[in-house]
CSV table of C-alpha atoms in Angstrom, one decimal:
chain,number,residue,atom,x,y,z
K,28,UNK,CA,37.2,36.9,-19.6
K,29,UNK,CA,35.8,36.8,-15.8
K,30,UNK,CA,36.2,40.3,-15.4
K,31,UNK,CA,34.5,41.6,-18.7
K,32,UNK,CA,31.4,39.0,-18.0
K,33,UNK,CA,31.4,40.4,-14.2
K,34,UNK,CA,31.3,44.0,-15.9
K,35,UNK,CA,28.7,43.0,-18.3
K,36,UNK,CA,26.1,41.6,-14.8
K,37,UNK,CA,27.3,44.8,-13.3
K,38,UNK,CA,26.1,47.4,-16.5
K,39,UNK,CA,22.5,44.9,-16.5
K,40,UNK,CA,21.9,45.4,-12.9
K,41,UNK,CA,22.7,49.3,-13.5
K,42,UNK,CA,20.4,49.5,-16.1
K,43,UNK,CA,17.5,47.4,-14.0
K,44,UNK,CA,18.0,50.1,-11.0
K,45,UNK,CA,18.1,52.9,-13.6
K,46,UNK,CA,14.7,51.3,-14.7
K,47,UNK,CA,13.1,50.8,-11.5
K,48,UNK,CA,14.0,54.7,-10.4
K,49,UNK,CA,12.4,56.1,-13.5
K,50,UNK,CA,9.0,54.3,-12.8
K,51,UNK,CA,9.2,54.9,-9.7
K,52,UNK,CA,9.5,58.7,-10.2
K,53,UNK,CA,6.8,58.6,-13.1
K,54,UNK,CA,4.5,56.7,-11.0
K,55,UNK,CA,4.9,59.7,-7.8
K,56,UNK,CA,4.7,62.7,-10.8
K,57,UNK,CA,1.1,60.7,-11.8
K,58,UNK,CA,0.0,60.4,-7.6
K,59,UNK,CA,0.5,64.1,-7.1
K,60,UNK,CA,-1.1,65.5,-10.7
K,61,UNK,CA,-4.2,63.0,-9.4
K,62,UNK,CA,-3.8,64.7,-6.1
K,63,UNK,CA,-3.7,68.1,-7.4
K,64,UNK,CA,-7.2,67.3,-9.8
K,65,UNK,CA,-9.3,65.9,-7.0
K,66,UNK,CA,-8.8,67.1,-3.5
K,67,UNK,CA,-12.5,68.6,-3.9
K,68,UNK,CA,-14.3,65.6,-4.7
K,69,UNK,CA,-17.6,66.1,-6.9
K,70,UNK,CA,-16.8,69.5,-7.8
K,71,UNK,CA,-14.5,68.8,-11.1
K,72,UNK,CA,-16.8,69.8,-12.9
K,73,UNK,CA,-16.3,73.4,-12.2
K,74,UNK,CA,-16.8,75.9,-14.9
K,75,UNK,CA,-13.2,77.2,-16.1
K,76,UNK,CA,-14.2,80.7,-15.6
K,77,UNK,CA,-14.2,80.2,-11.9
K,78,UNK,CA,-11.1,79.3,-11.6
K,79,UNK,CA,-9.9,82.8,-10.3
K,80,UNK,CA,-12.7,83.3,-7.6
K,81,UNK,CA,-11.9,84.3,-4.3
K,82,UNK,CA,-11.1,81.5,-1.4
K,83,UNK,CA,-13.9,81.2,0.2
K,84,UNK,CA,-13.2,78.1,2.9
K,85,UNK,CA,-9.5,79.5,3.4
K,86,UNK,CA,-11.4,82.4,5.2
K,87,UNK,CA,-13.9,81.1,6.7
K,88,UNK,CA,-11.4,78.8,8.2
K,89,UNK,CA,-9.6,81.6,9.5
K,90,UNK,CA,-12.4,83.9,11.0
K,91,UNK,CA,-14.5,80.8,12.3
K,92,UNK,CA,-17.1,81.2,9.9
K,93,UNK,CA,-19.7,78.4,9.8
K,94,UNK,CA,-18.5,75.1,7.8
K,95,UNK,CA,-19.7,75.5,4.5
K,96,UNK,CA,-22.4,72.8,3.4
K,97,UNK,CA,-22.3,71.4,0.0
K,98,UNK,CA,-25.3,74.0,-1.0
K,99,UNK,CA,-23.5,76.9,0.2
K,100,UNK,CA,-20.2,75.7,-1.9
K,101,UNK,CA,-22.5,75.4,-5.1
K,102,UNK,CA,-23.9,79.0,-4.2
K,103,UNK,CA,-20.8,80.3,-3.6
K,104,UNK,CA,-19.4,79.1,-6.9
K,105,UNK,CA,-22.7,81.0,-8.3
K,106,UNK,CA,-21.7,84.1,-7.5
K,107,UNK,CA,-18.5,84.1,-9.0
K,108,UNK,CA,-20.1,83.6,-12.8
K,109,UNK,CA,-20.3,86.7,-14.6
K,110,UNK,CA,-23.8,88.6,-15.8
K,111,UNK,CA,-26.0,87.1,-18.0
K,112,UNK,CA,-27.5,88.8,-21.1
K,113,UNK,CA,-24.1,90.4,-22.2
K,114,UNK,CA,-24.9,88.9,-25.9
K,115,UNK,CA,-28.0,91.0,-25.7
K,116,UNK,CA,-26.3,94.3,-24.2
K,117,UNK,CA,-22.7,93.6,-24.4
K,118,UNK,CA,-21.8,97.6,-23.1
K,119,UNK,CA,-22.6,99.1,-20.4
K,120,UNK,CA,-23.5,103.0,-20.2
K,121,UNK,CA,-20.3,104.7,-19.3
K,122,UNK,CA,-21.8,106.4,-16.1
K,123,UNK,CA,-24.4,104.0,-15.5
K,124,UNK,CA,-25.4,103.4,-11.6
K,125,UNK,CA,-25.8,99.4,-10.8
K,126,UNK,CA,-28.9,98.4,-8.9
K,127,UNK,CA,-28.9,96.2,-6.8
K,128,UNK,CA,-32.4,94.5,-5.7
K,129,UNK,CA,-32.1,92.1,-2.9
K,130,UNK,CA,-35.0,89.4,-2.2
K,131,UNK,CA,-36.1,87.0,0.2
K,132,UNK,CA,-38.8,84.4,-0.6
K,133,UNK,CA,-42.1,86.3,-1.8
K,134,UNK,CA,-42.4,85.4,-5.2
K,135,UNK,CA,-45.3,87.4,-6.2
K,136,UNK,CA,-43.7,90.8,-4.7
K,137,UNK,CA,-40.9,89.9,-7.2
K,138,UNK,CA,-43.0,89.6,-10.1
K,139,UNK,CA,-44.0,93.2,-9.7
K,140,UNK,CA,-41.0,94.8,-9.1
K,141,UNK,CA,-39.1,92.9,-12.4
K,142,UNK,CA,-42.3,94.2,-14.4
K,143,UNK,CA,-42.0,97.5,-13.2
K,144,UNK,CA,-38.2,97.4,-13.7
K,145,UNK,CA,-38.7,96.1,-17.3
K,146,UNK,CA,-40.1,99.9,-17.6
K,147,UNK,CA,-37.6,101.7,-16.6
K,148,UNK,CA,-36.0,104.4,-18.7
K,149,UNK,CA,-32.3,103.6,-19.3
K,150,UNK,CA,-32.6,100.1,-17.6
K,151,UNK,CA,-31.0,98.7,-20.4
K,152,UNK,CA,-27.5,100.5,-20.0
K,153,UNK,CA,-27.2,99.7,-16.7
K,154,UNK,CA,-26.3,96.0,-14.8
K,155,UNK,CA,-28.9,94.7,-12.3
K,156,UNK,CA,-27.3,92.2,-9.7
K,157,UNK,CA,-29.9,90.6,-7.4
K,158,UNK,CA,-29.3,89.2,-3.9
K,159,UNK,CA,-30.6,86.3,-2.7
K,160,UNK,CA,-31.1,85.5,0.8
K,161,UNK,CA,-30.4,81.9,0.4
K,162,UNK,CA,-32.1,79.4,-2.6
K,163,UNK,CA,-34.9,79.1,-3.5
K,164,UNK,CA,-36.6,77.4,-6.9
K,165,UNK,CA,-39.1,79.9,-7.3
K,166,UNK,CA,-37.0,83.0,-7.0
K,167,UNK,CA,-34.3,81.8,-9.1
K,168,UNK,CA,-36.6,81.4,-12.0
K,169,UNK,CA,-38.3,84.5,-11.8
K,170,UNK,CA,-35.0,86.3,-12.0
K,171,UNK,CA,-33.5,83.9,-15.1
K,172,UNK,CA,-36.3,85.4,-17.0
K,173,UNK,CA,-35.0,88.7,-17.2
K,174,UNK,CA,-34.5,90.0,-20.7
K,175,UNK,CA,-34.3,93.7,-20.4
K,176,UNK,CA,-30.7,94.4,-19.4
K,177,UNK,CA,-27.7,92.2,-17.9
K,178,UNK,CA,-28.4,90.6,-14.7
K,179,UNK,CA,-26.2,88.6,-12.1
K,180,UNK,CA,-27.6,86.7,-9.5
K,181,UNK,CA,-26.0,86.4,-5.9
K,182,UNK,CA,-26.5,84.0,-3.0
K,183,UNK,CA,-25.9,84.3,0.8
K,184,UNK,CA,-23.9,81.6,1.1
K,185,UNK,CA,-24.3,81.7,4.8
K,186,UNK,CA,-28.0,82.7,5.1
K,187,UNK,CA,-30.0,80.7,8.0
K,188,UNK,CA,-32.5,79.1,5.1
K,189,UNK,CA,-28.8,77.1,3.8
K,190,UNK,CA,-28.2,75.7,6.9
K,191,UNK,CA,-31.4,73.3,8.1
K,192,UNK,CA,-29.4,71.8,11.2
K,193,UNK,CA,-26.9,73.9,12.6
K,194,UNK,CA,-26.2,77.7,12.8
K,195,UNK,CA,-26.9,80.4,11.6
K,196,UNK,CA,-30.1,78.0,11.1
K,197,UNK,CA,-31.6,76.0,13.5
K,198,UNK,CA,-29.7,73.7,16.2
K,199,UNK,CA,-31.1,71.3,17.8
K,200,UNK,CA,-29.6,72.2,20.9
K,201,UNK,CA,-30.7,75.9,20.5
K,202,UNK,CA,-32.7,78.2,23.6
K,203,UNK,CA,-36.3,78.9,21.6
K,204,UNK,CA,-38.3,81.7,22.5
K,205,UNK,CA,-37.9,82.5,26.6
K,206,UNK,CA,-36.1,79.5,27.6
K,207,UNK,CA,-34.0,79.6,30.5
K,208,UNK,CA,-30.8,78.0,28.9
K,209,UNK,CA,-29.8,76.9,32.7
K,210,UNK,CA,-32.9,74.7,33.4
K,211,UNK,CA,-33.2,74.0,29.3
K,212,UNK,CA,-30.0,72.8,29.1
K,213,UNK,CA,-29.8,74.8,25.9
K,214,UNK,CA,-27.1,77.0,23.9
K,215,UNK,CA,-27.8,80.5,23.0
K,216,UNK,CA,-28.5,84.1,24.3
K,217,UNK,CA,-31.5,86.0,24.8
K,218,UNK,CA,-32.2,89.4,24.0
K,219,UNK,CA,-32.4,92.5,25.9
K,220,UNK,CA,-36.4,91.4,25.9
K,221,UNK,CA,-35.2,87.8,26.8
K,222,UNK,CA,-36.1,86.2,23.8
K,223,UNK,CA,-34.0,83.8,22.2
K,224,UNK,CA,-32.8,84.2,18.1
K,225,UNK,CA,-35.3,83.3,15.2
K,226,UNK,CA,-32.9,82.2,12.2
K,227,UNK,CA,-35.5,83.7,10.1
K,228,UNK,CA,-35.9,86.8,11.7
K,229,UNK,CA,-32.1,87.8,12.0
K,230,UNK,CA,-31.8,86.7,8.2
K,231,UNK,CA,-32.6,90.3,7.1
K,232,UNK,CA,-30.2,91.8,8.8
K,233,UNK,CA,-27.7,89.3,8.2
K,234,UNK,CA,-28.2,89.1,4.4
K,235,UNK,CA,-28.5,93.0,4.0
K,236,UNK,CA,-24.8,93.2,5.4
K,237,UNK,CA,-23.3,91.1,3.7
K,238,UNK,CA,-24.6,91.6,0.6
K,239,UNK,CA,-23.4,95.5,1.3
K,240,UNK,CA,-19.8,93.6,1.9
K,241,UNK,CA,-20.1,91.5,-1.2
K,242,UNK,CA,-21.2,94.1,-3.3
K,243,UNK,CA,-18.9,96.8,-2.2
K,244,UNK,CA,-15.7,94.6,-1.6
K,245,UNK,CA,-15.7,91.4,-3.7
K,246,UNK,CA,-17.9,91.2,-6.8
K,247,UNK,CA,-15.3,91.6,-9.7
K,248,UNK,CA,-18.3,94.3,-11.0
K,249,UNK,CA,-18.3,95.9,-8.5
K,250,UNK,CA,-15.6,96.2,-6.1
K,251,UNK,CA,-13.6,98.6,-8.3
K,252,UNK,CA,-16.3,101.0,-8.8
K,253,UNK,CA,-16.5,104.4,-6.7
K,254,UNK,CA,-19.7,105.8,-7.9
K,255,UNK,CA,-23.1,105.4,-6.6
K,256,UNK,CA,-24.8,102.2,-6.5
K,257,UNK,CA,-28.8,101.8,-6.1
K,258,UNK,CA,-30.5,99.7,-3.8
K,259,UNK,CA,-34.1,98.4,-3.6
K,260,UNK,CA,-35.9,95.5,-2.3
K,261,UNK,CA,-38.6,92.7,-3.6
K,262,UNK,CA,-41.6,95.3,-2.4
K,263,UNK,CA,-40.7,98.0,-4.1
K,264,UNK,CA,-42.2,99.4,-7.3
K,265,UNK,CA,-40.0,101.4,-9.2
K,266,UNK,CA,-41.6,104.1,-11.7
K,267,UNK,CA,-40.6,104.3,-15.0
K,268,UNK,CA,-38.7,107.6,-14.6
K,269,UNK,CA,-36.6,106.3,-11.5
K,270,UNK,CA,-33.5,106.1,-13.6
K,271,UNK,CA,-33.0,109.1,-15.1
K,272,UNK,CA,-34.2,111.1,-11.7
K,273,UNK,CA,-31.8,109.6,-9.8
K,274,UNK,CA,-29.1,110.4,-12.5
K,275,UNK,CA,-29.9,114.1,-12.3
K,276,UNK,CA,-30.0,113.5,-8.4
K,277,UNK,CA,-26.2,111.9,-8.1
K,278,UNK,CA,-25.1,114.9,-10.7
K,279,UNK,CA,-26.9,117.5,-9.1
K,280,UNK,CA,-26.1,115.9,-5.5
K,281,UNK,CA,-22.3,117.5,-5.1
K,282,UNK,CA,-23.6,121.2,-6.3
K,283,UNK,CA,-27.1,121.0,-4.4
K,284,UNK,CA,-26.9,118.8,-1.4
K,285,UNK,CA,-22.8,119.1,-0.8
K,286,UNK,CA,-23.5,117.5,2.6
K,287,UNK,CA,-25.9,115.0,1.7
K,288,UNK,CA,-24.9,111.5,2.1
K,289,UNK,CA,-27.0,109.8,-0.4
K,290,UNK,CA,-29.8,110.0,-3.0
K,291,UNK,CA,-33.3,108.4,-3.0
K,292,UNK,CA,-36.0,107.9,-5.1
K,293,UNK,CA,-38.6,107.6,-2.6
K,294,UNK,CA,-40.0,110.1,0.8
K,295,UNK,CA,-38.3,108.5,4.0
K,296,UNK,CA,-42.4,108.7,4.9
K,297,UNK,CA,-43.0,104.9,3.5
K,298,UNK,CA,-46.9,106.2,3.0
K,299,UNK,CA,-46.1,109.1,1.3
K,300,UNK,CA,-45.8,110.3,-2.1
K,301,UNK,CA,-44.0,113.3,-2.0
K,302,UNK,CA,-44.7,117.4,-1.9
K,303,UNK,CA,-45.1,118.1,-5.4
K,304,UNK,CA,-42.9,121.2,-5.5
K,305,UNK,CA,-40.5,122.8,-7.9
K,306,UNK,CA,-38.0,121.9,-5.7
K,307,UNK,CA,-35.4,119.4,-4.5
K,308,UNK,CA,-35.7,117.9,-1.1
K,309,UNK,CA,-33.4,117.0,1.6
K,310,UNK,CA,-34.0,115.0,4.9
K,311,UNK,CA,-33.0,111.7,6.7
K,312,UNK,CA,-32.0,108.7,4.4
K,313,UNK,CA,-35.0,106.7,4.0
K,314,UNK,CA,-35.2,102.7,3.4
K,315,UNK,CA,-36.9,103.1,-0.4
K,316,UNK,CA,-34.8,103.5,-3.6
K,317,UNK,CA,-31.2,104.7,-1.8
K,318,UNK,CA,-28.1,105.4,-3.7
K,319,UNK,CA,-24.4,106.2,-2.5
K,320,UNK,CA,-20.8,105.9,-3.2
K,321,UNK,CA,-18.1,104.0,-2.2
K,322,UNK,CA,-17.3,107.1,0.3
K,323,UNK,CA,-20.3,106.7,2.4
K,324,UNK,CA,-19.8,102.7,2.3
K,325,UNK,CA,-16.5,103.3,4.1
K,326,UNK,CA,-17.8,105.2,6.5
K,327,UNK,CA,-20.5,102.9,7.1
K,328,UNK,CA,-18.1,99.8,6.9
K,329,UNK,CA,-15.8,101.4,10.1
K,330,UNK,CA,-18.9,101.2,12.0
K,331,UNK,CA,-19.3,97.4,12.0
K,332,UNK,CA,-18.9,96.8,15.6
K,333,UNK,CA,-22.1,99.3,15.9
K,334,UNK,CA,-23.7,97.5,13.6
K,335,UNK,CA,-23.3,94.3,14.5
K,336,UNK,CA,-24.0,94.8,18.0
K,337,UNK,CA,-27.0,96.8,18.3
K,338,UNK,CA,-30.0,94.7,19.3
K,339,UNK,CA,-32.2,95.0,16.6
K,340,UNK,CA,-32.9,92.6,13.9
K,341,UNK,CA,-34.0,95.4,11.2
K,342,UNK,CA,-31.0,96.8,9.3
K,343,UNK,CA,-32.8,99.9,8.5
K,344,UNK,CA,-33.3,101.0,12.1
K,345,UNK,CA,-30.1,100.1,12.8
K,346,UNK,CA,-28.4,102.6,10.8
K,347,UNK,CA,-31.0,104.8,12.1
K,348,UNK,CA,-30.4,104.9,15.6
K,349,UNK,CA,-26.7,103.9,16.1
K,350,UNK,CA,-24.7,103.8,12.7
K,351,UNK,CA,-26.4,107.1,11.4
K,352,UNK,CA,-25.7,109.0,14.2
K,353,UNK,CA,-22.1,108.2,14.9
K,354,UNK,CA,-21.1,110.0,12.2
K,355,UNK,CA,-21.5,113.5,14.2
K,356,UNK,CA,-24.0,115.2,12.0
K,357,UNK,CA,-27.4,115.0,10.4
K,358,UNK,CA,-27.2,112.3,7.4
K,359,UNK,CA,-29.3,113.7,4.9
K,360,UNK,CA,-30.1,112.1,1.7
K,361,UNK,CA,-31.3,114.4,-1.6
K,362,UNK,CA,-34.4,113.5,-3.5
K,363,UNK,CA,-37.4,114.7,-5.9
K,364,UNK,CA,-40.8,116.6,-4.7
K,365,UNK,CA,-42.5,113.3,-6.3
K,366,UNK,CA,-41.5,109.7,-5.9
K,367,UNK,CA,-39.7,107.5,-8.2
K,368,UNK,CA,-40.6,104.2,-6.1
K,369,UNK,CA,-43.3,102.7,-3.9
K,370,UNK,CA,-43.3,100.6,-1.4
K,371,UNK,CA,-46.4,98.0,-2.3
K,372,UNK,CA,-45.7,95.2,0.2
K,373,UNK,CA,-48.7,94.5,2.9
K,374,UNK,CA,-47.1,91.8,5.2
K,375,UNK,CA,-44.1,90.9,6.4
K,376,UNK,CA,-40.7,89.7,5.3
K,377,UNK,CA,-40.7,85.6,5.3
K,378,UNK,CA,-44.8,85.8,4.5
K,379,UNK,CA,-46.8,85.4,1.3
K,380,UNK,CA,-45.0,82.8,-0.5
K,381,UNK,CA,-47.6,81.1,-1.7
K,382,UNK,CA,-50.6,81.7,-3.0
K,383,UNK,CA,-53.1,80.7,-0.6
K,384,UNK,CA,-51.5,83.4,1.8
K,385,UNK,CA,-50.8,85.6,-0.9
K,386,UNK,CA,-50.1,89.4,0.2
K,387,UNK,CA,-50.8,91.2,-2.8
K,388,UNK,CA,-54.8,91.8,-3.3
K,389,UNK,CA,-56.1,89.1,-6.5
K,390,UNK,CA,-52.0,88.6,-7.2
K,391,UNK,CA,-51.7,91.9,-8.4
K,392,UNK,CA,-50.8,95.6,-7.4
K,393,UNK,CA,-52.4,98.8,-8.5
K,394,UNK,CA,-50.4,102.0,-8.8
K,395,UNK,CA,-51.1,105.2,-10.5
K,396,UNK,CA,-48.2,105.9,-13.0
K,397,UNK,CA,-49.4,109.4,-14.4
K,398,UNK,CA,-47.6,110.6,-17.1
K,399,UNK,CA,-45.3,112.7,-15.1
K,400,UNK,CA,-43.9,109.5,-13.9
K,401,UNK,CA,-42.9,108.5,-17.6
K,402,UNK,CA,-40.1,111.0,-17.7
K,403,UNK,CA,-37.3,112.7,-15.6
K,404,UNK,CA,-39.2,115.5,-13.5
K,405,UNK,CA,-36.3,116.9,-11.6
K,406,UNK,CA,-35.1,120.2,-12.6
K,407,UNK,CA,-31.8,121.4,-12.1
K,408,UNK,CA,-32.9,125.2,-11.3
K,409,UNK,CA,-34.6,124.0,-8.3
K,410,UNK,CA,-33.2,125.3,-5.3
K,411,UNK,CA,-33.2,122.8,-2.1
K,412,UNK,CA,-35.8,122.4,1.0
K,413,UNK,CA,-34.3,120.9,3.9
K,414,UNK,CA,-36.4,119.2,6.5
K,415,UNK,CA,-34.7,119.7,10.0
K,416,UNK,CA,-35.6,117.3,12.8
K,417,UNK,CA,-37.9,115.1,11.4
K,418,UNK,CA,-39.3,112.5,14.1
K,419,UNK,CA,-38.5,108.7,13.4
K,420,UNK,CA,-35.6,106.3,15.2
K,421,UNK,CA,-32.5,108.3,16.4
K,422,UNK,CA,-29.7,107.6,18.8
K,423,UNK,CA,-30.9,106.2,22.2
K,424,UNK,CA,-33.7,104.0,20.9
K,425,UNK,CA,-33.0,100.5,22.5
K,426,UNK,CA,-34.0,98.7,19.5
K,427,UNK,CA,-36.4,95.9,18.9
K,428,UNK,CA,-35.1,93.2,20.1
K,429,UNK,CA,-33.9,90.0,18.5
K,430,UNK,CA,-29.8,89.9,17.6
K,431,UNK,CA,-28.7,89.4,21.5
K,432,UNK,CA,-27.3,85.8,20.4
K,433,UNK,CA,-23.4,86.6,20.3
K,434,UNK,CA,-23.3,83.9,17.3
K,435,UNK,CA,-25.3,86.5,15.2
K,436,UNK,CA,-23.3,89.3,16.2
K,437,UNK,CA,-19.6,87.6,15.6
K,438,UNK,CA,-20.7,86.2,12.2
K,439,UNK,CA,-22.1,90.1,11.3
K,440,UNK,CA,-18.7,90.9,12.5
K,441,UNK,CA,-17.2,88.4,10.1
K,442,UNK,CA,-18.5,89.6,7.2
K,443,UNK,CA,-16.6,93.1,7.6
K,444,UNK,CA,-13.6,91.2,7.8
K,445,UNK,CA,-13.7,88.3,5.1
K,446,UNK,CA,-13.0,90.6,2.2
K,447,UNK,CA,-10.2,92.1,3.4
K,448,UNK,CA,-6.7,91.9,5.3
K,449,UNK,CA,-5.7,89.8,8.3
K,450,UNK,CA,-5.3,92.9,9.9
K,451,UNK,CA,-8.8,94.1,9.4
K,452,UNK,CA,-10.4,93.1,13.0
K,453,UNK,CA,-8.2,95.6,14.1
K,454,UNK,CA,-9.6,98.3,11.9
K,455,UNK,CA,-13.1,96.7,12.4
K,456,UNK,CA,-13.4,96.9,16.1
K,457,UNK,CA,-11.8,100.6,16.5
């Protein structure tokens, strides 16, 4: 009798261990699901169809990129959404060339280059992906308006107008203008002029490459495509026949122009409007309307360290006088005797955002569109002029000025990287 009630206490207190070890476990299995659901605090409400995006903070963790902010996060997660307007054009043409307009803050510029755009010939087969250098309000809205073909909006993530108190925008410790960061007590370095960084000036260059990085090497659109992709910018009107002449110009390119690195729809010559000849033309790559491939973006891509630390703050005069020329030959680009695109714009990059200071006379521009412009002018029987040593910036120009801060120059540096392998620095800095 003693021993079957001392087995009965011993099969209860089994049972109560049993018990306590099961809610024990099920109580750990809840902790780490809750864990696993809210280590990003305020973003659950992710969209689903983000879930596959690239890590952003994992590398910018591991090349010392600036902390993201909660803006840059949101922006970020922007990018990774897919193109709007896919109910309206739910194909693309099978060789269509994606354009790519990148903008800063002059809302009125981009009013008249979607307009124009919304005129284009073909527009509508094609996808459109515009580049934001940073957020703003204004902008945005302008572009979610766009009806005429699918669109996807991108954001610099790390522009200078995202980050109000530290860098790339302004510190509070930062040299300004000539300061002598010995006596100043300040951080930074000055330019071969001995000027100090204006976040708002190296934007443009900062946002140009790496919207060429983002483009070429990470947008799910884009990233797997080895044809050309056109770029333009906010102050540039683009005709009505710009599409279909640059077509003809990418086909005819490899036959015509076998050495030519690009195409563009626009006279290197910003003032210009072209020779009006019955023939093609080739000369240096100009800043207006320019195509390539993803063969030319490589061999721009290798020449990061160039890039990045030439002291200019303009992108375009960059490539002029140091990328361009590295690549041991004359980089010609092939183009029409008459221009497909204008540039309109009468002040500078971070001016005329509002309307008081407006840079476009009565809010509007006025640009001849003859009828010629309507429809594809290029012929392929034309036979090719070539323009040999044109003047304009070539190798041994000192540049401008403006990117001697060695922040600017190892974040440009970053952006080569962040898209690809931990051994890319390698590959970068050769």
């Amino acid at each position: 009798m003693a021993n079957s009630k001392k087995l009965r206490l011993k099969d209860a207190a089994l049972k109560r261990l049993l018990s306590v070890v099961l809610v024990t476990l099920l109580g750990v299995s809840l902790l780490v699901v809750s864990l696993r659901t809210n280590t990003t605090p305020g973003l659950s409400g992710l969209d689903e169809a983000l879930s596959e995006t690239i890590d952003v903070q994992s590398f910018s963790g591991r090349l010392n990129l600036p902390k993201l902010n909660k803006l840059s996060i949101r922006l970020e997660k922007q990018n990774q959404l897919p193109p709007r307007n896919r109910d309206l054009y739910p194909r693309l043409a099978k060789d269509h060339i994606t354009i790519v307009l990148y903008v800063h803050n002059r809302p009125q510029y981009l009013r008249v280059v979607v307009n124009s755009l919304s005129k284009v010939v073909g527009i509508s087969e094609t996808l459109l992906i515009v580049s934001h250098d940073g957020y703003f309000e204004e902008m945005n809205k302008i572009v979610e308006g766009i009806r005429f073909c699918q669109v996807k909006q991108i954001f610099a993530p790390y522009s200078p107008h995202v980050f109000t108190d530290s860098f790339p925008g302004v510190s509070s410790d930062d040299c300004k203008e000539k300061d002598d960061s010995g006596k100043k007590h300040c951080f930074g370095n000055p330019d071969q002029y001995g000027n100090h960084r204006s976040p708002k000036i190296v934007s443009l260059k900062h946002h140009w490459w790496w919207m060429m990085n983002t483009v070429w090497d990470s947008l799910k659109e884009t990233r797997g495509h080895d044809g050309h992709i056109l770029f333009i910018e906010e102050d540039h009107f683009i005709y009505p026949n710009a599409y279909r002449n640059l077509q003809l110009l990418v086909s005819l390119k490899p036959i015509k122009c076998p050495h030519c690195y690009a195409s563009n729809l626009a006279p290197c010559d910003v003032n210009a409007r072209g020779e009006g000849w019955d023939s093609l033309v080739a000369e240096r790559m100009g800043n207006i309307g320019y195509a390539f491939n993803r063969t030319v973006w490589r061999k721009i891509h290798r020449k990061a360290k160039e890039f990045c630390f030439f002291d200019d703050y303009n992108w375009d005069i960059t490539m002029w006088a140091t990328v361009y020329p590295s690549f041991g030959g004359p980089v010609y680009t092939l183009r029409g005797s008459r221009t497909s695109a204008v540039h309109f714009g009468k002040c500078g990059l971070h001016q005329g955002q509002g309307q008081s200071n407006a840079c476009i006379d009565n809010g509007s521009v006025n640009i001849q569109v003859d009828d010629i412009d309507k429809v594809a002018n290029i012929r392929s029987e034309w036979d090719v002029h070539v323009y040999h040593d044109q003047s304009g910036y070539k190798a041994g120009f000192k540049g401008w000025g403006g990117w001697g801060d060695h922040r600017d120059r190892q974040l440009c540096l970053n952006f080569a990287e962040m898209y690809h392998s931990y051994n890319t620095s390698s590959a970068v800095m050769s």
